[in-house]
Coordinates of C-alpha atoms in Angstrom, one line a residue:
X1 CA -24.9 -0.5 11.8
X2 CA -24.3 2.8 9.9
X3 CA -25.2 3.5 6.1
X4 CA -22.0 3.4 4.1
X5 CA -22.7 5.8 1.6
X6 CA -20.8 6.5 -1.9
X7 CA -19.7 10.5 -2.2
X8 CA -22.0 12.3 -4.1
X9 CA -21.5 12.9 -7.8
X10 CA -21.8 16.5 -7.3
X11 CA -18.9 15.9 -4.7
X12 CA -16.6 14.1 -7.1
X13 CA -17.8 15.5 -10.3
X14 CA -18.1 19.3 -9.9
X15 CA -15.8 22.0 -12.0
X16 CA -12.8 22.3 -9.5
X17 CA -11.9 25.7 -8.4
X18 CA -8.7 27.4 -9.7
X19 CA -5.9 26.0 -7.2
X20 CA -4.1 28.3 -5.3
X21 CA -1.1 30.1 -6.5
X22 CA 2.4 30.2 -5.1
X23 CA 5.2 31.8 -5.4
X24 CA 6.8 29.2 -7.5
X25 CA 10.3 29.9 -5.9
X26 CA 10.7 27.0 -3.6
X27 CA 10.7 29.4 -0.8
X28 CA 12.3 27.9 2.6
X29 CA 11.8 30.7 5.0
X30 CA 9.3 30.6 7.7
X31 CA 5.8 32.1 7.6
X32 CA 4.3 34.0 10.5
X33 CA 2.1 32.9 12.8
X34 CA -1.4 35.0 13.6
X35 CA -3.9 32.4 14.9
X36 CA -7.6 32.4 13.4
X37 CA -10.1 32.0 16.4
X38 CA -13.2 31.4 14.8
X39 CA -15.0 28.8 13.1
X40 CA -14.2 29.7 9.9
X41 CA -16.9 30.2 7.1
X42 CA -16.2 29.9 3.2
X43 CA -16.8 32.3 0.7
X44 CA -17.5 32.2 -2.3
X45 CA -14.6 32.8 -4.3
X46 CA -11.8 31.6 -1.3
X47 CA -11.0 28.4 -3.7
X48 CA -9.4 31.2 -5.9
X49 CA -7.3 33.4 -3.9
X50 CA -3.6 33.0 -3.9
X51 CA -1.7 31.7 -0.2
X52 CA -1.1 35.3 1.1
X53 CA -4.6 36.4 0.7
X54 CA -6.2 33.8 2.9
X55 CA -6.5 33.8 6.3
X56 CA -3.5 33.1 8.1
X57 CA -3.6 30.4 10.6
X58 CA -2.2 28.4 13.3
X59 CA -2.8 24.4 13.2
X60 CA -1.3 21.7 15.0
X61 CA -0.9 18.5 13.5
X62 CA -0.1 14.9 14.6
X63 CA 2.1 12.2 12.5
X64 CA 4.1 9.4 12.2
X65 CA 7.4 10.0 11.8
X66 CA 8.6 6.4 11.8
X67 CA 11.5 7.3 13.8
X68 CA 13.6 9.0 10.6
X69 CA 16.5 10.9 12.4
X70 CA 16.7 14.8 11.4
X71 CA 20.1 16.0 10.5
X72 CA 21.6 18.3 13.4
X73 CA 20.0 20.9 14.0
X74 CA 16.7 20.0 12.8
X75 CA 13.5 18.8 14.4
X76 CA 9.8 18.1 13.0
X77 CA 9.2 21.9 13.4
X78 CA 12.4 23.0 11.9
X79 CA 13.4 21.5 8.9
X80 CA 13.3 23.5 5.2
X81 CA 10.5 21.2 3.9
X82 CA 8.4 21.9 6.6
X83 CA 9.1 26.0 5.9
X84 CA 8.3 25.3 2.2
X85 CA 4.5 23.7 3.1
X86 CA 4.4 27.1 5.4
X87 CA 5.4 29.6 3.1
X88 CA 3.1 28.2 -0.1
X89 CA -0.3 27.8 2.6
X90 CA 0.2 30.8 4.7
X91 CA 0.1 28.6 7.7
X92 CA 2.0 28.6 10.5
X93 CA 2.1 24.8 11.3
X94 CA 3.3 22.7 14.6
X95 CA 4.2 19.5 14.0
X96 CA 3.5 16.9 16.6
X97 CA 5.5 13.3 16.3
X98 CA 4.4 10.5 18.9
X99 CA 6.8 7.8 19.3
X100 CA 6.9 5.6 16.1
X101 CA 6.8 1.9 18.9
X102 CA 3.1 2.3 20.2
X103 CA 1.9 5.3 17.5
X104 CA -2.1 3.8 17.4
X105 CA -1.8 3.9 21.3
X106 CA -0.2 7.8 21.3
X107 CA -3.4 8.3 19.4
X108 CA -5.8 7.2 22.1
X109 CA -4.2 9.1 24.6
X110 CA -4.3 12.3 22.6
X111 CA -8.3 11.6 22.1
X112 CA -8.8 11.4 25.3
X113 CA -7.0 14.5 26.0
X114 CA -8.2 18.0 26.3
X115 CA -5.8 19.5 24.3
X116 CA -6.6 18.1 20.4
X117 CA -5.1 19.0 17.5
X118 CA -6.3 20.3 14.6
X119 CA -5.3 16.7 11.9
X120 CA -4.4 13.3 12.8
X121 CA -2.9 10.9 10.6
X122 CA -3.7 7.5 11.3
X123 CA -3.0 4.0 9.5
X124 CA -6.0 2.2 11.2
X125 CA -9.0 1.5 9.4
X126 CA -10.5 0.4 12.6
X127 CA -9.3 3.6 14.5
X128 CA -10.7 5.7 12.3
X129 CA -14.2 3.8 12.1
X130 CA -14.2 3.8 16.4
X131 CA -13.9 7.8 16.3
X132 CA -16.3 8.2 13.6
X133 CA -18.8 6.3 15.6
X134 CA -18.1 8.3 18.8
X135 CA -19.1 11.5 17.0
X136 CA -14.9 12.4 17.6
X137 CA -14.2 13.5 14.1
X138 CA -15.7 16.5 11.7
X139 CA -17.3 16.2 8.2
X140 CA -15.0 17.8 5.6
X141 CA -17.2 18.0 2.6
X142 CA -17.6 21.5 2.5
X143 CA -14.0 22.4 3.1
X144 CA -12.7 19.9 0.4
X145 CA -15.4 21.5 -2.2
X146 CA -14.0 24.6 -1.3
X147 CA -10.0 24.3 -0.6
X148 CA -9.0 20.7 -2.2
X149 CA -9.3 20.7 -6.1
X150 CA -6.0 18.8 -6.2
X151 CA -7.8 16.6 -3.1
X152 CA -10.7 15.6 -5.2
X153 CA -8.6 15.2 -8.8
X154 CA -6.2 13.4 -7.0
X155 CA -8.1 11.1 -5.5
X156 CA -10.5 8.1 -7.0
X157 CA -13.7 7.7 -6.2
X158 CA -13.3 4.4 -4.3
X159 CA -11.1 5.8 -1.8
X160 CA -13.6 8.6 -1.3
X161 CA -16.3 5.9 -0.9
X162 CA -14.3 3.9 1.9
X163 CA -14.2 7.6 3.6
X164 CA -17.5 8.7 3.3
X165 CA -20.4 7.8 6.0
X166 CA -23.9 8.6 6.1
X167 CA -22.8 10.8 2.9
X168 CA -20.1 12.6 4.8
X169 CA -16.4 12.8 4.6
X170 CA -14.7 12.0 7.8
X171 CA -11.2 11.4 6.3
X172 CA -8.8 12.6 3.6
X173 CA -7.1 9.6 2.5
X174 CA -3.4 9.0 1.5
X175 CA -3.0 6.5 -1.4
X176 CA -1.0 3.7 -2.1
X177 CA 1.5 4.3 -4.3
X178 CA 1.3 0.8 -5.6
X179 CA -1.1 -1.3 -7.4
X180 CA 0.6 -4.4 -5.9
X181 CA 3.7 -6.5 -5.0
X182 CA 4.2 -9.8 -6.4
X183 CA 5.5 -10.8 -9.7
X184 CA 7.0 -13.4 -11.3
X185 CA 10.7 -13.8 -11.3
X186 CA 12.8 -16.4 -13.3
X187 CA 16.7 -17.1 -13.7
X188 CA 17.0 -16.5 -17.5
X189 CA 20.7 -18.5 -17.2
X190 CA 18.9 -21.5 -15.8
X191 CA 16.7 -21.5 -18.8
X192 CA 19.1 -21.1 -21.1
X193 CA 21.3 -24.4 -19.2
X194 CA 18.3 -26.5 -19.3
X195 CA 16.7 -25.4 -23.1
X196 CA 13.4 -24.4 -21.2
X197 CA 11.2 -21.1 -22.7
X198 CA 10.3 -18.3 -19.8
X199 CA 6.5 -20.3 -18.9
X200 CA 3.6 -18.9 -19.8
X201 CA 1.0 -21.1 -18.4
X202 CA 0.3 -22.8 -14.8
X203 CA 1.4 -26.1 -16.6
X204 CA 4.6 -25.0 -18.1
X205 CA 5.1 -23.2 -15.1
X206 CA 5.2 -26.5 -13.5
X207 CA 7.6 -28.3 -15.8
X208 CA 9.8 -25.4 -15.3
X209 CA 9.4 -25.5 -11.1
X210 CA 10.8 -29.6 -12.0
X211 CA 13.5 -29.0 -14.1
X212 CA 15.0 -27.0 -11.4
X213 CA 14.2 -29.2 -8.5
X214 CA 15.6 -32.4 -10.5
X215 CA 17.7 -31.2 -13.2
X216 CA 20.6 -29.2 -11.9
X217 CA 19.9 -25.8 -13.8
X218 CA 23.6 -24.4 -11.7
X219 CA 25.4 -27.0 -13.4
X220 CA 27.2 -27.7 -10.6
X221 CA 26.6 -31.5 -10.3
X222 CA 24.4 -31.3 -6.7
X223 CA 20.8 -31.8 -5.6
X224 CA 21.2 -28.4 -4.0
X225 CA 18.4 -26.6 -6.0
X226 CA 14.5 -25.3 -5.3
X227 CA 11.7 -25.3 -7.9
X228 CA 9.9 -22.7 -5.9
X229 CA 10.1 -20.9 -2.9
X230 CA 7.7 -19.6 -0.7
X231 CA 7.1 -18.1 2.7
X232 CA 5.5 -18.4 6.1
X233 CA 2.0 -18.5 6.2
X234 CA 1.7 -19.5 2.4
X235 CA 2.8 -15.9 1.5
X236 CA 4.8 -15.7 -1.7
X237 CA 2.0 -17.4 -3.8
X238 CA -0.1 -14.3 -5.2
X239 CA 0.6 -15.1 -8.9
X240 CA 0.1 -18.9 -8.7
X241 CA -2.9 -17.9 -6.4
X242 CA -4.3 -14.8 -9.4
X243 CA -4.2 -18.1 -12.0
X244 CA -7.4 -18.9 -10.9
X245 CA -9.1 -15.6 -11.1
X246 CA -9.4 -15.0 -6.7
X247 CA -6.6 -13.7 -4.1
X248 CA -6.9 -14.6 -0.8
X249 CA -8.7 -12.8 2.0
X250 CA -10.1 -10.7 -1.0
X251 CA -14.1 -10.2 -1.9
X252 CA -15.4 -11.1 -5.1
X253 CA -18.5 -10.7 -6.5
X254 CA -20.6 -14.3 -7.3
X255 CA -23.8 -14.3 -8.2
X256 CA -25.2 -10.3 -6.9
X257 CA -23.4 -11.1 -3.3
X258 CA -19.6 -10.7 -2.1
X259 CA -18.0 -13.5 -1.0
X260 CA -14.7 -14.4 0.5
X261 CA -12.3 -15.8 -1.6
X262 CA -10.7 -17.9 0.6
X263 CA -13.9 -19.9 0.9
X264 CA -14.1 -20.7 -2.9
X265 CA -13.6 -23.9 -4.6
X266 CA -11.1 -22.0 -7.1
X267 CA -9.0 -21.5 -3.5
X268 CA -8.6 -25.2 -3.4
X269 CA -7.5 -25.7 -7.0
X270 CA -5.0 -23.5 -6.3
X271 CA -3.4 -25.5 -3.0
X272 CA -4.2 -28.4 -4.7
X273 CA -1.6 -27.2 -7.3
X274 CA 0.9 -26.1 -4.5
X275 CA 0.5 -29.4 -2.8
X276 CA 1.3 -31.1 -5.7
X277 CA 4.6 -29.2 -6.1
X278 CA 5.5 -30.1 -2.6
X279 CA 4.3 -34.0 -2.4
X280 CA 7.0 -34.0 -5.6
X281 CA 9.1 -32.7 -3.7
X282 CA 9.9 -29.8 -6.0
X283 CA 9.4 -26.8 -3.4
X284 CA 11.9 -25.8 -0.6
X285 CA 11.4 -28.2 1.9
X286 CA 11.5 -25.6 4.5
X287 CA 9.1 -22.9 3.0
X288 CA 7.0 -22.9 5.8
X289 CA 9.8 -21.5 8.4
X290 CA 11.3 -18.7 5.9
X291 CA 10.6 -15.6 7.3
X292 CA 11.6 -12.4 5.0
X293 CA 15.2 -12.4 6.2
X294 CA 16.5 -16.1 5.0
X295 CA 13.9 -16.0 2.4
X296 CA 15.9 -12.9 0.7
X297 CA 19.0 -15.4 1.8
X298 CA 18.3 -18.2 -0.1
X299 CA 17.2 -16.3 -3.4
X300 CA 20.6 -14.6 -3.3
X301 CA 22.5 -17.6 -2.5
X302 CA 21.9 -19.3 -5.5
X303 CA 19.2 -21.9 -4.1
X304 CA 16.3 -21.2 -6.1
X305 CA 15.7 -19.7 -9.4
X306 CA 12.1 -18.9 -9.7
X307 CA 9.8 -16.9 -7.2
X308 CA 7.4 -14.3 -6.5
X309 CA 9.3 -11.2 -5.9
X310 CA 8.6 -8.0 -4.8
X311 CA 8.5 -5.3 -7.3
X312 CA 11.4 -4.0 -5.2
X313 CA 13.5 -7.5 -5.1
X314 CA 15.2 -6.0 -8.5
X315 CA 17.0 -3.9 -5.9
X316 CA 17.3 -6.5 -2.9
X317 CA 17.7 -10.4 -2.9
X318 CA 18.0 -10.3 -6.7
X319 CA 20.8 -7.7 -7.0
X320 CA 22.5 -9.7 -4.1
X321 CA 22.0 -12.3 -6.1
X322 CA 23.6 -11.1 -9.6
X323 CA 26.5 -9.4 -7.4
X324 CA 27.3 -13.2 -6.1
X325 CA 27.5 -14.4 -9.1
X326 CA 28.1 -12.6 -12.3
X327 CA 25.9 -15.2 -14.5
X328 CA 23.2 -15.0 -12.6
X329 CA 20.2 -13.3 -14.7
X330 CA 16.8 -12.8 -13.9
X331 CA 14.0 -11.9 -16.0
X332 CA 10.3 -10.9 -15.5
X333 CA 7.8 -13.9 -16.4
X334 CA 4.3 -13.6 -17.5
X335 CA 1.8 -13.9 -15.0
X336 CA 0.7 -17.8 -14.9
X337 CA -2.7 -18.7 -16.9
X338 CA -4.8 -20.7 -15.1
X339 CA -6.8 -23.5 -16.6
X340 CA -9.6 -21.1 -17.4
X341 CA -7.3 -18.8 -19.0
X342 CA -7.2 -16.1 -15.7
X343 CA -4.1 -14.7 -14.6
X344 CA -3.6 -11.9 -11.5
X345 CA -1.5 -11.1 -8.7
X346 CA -2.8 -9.5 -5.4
X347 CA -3.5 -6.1 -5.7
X348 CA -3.2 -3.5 -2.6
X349 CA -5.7 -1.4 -1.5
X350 CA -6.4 2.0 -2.0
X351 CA -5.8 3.5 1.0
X352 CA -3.0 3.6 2.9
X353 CA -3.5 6.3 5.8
X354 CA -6.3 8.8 7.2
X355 CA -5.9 12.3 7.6
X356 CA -9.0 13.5 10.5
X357 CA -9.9 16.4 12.6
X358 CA -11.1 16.1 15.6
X359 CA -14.9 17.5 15.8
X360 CA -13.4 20.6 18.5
X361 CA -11.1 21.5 16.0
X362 CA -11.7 25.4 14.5
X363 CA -9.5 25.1 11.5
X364 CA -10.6 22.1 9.1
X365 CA -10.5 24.9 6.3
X366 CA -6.7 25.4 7.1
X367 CA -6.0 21.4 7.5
X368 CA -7.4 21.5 3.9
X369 CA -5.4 24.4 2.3
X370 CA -2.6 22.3 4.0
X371 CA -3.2 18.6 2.2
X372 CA -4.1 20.3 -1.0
X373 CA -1.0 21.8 -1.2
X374 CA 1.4 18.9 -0.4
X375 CA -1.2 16.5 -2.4
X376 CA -0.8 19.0 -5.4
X377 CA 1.7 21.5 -6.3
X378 CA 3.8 20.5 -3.6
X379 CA 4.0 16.6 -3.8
X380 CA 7.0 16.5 -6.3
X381 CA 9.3 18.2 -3.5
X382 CA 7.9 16.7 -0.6
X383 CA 8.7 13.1 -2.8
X384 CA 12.1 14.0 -4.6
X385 CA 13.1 16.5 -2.2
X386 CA 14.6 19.9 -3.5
X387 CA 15.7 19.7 -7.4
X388 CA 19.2 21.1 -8.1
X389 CA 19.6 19.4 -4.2
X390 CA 18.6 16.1 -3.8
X391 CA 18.1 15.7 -7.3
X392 CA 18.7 17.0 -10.7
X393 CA 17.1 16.2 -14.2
X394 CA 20.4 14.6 -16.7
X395 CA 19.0 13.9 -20.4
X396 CA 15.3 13.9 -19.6
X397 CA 16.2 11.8 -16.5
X398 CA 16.4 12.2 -12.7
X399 CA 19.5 11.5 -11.0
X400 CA 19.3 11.2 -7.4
X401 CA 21.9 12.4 -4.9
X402 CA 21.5 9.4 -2.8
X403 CA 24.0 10.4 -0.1
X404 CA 21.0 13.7 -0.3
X405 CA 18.6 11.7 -0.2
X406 CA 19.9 10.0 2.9
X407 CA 20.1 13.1 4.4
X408 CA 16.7 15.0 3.8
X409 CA 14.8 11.1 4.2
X410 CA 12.8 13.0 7.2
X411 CA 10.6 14.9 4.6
X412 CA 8.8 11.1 3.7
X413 CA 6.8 11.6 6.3
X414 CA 5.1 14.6 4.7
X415 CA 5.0 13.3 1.7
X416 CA 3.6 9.6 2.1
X417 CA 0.7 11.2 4.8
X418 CA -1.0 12.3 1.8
X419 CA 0.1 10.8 -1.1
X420 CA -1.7 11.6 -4.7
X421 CA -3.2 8.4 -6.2
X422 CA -1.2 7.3 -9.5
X423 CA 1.1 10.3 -9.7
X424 CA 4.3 11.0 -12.2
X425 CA 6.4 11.8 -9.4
X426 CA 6.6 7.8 -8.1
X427 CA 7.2 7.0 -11.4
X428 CA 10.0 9.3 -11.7
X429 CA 11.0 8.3 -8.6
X430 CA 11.3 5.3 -9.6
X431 CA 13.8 5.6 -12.4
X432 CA 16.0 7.8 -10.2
X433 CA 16.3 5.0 -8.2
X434 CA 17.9 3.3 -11.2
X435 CA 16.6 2.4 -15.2
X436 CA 18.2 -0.8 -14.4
X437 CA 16.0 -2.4 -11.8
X438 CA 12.7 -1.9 -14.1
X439 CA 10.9 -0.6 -11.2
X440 CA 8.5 0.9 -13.5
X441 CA 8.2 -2.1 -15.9
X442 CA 7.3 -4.2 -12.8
X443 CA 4.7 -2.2 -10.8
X444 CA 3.2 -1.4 -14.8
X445 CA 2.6 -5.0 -14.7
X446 CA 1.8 -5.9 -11.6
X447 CA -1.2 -3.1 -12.9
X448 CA -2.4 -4.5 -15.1
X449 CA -3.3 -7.7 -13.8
X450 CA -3.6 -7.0 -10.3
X451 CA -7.1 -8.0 -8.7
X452 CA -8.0 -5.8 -5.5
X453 CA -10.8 -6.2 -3.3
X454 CA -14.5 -5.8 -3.9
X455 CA -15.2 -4.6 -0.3
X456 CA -14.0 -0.7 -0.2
X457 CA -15.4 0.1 3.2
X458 CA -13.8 -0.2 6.5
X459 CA -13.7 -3.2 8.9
X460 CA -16.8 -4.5 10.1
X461 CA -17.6 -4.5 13.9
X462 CA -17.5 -8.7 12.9
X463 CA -14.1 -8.2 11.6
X464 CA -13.0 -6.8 15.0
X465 CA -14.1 -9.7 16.7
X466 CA -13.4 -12.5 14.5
X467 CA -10.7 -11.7 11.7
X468 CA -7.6 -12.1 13.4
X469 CA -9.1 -15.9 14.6
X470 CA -9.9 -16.5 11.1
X471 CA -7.2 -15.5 9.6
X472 CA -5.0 -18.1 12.2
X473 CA -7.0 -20.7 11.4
X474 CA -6.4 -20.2 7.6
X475 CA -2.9 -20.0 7.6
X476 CA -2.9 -23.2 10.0
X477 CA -5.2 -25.1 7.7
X478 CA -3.7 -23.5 3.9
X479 CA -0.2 -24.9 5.2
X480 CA -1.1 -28.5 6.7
X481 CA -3.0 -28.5 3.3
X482 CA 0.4 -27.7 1.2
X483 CA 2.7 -29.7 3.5
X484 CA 0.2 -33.0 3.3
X485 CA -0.4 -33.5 7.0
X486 CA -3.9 -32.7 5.8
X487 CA -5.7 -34.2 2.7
X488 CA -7.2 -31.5 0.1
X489 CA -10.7 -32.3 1.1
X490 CA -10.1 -30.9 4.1
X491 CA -10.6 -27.4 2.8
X492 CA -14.0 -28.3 2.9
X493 CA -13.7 -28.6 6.8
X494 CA -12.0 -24.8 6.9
X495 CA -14.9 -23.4 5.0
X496 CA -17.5 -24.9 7.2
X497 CA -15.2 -23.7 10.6
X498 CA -14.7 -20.3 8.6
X499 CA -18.5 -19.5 8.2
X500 CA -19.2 -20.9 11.7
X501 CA -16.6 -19.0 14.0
X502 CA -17.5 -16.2 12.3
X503 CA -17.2 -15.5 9.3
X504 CA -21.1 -15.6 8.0
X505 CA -21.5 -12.8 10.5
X506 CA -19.4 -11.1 8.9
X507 CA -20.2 -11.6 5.0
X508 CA -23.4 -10.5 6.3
X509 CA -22.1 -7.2 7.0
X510 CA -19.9 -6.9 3.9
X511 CA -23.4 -7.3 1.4
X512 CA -25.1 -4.9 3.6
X513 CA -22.3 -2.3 2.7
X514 CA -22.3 -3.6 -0.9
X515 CA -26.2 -3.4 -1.2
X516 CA -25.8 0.7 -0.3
X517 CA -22.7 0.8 -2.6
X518 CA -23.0 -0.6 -6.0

């Protein structure tokens, strides 16, 4: 197995390089199209040179365009946003967009091909690993030191470590924009009805989850409510879950070693707890078959008043939810405390896509001048879309032009490839998208609870074999758990089937990563 290796500090630490200039107008014309030939070779001083001064090159580049329609007229390779990344790199760039159904599979073909692009954006963890391990992809160190001071201030260090083998860079990654999903969402009206405070703790929150199982919080004289509502696979349950200090799937550190989290005791405190709520008969009695759609049904219908929602719900099932009926109102909760005082929801990863180049490739120097720019200086446009367009700034504020944004939703796909880690722009986005969902007030605390994984490399060769078996076998054995067709103990059972089909192997190859990364 390879040496996962953390970047350098002189990598991540070093003065960056003045950025390259623009010309600040939002240019939309295209730039001409001179290919370099050679391999190129950095000077001293090329991290300073404005856009028109650098080498003008030819790339071709490969990405997911998730099937957004152009307007007419327009394609990948001739759209205004494309023209502004040209113009402000001095690139002449060819856009290549395999069919969204079957993307990862495009990929492989395109490998295997003789005529490779220059960048590939992938979402797979494991695809990336595969071609790293083939020798199919080129070290970028020297190219990020030298084109990507937005690349390395834009970036954390533990995203760069999940890149980085053998103490080189084989990916630029795009971030998550999101430090999580789930919080806690509560019909303030049903409070109010019943003369209950928002909860606060995992016990209150129970009494709560009762009241509106037994105590008709609508009012409206029928047994016709839900305490709590979850999903398929015990999915909804990341706050309940983050009460006692673990998420599942997740690594966690115990005693100098990483473990899974699924396999702790504090995993079966927490179905213990959901059991509970379901043996009383306080849950929806069909939780287990809700799928997204009719769980976003029955949260707008009226049926339940307290869940996990999505940071987003504000704009989805809960707004359906207000809009059929005026009195409904919902309020962000505290994360539950746990009986050991821990409260946390389930935090994303870092990373949420790859950007390679494929060893043959002449022009990684050019690939980076491209990402730094649409990472940097021109993320904002690439997000928003054009101000005075799409958008325009109203008292300090951003209105969107949603009919605009509609319209110019192609230019996502350059944006999110390469998407800057915590950046003002998704917040502003955010509020465009309007002050009265609290998008911002949800993901800020979603932030600062959220509890994200230990284990920052990619998956294991043991994953590949095993994870998708284990991660069957928990969802079979979490839900006969909840449901009762299983008694608690039997937990103990999954953790000895988990280590045995598997999973040992593979913690063995998670410390092994940890011992070379801490």
């Amino acid at each position: 197995m390879k040496r996962w290796k953390p970047v350098t500090a002189a990598l991540l630490l070093a003065a960056l390089l003045t950025t390259a200039c623009s010309s600040g107008n939002g240019g939309r014309n295209n730039a001409s199209s001179p290919t370099g030939e050679d391999q190129p070779s950095p000077s001293a001083n090329a991290g300073a040179e404005a856009p028109e001064k650098l080498e003008k090159k030819s790339i071709k580049v490969v990405y997911n365009g998730g099937g957004r329609k152009f307007p007419d007229g327009m394609d990948e390779n001739n759209n205004p946003y494309l023209d502004y990344i040209r113009e402000n790199t001095n690139l002449d760039i060819t856009m290549q967009y395999p069919p969204a159904d079957g993307y990862q599979d495009s990929l492989n073909v395109i490998m295997a091909s003789g005529n490779l692009p220059d960048l590939i954006y992938t979402y797979d963890a494991s695809w990336f690993e595969n071609y790293v391990k083939q020798g199919a992809l080129q070290p970028l160190n020297e190219w990020i030191d030298k084109y990507g001071p937005d690349l390395k201030k834009n970036i954390p260090e533990d995203a760069w470590k999940t890149v980085t083998i053998d103490g080189n860079i084989y990916a630029i990654p795009s971030m998550n924009s999101e430090p999580g999903n789930e919080i806690m969402y509560v019909r303030k009206d049903w409070l109010d009805r019943l003369g209950l405070e928002p909860p606060k703790t995992l016990e209150e929150y129970r009494e709560v989850i009762r009241a509106f199982a037994q105590d008709d919080p609508d009012g409206n004289g029928q047994n016709d409510t839900f305490g709590y509502i979850m999903a398929e696979n015990v999915a909804r349950i990341a706050p309940i879950v983050g009460a006692y200090g673990i998420q599942r799937g997740m690594w966690t550190e115990r005693g100098g070693q990483l473990v899974n989290a699924s396999t702790l005791p504090e995993m079966k405190e927490a179905l213990a707890f959901l059991a509970g709520l379901h043996a009383g008969k306080l849950l929806d009695p069909e939780w287990m078959l809700n799928k997204e759609a009719n769980f976003s049904e029955k949260i707008a219908s009226g049926k339940a008043g307290l869940f996990s929602a999505f940071w987003y719900d504000t704009r989805g099932a809960i707004l359906t939810s207000q809009n059929n009926d005026p009195e409904a109102e919902w309020i962000p909760l505290d994360f539950p405390v746990g009986p050991e005082g821990k409260q946390g929801t389930l935090g994303n990863g870092y990373i949420a896509g790859y950007n390679v180049v494929p060893v043959k490739s002449r022009n990684p120097d050019a690939v980076v001048r491209m990402l730094n720019f649409m990472n940097g200086e021109g993320y904002r446009t690439l997000l928003l879309g054009f101000e005075n367009e799409v958008w325009t700034t109203q008292d300090g504020k951003i209105v969107t032009d949603f009919e605009k944004h509609n319209e110019h939703i192609y230019r996502q796909t350059l944006g999110e490839s390469i998407r800057p880690y915590g950046a003002e722009e998704e917040r502003d986005r955010r509020d465009s998208l309007g002050l009265e969902f609290n998008l911002n007030d949800n993901i800020d605390r979603i932030g600062a609870v959220a509890i994200r994984d230990a284990y920052l490399g990619v998956p294991t060769p043991a994953m590949g074999k095993y994870k998708a078996d284990l991660q069957k076998m928990e969802n079979e054995y979490f839900t006969k758990i909840v449901v009762g067709q299983l008694p608690i103990d039997a937990f103990d059972e999954f953790v000895s089937e988990w280590k045995r089909r598997g999973g040992d192997e593979i913690t063995a190859e998670v410390n092994a990563w940890y011992a070379e990364n801490q």
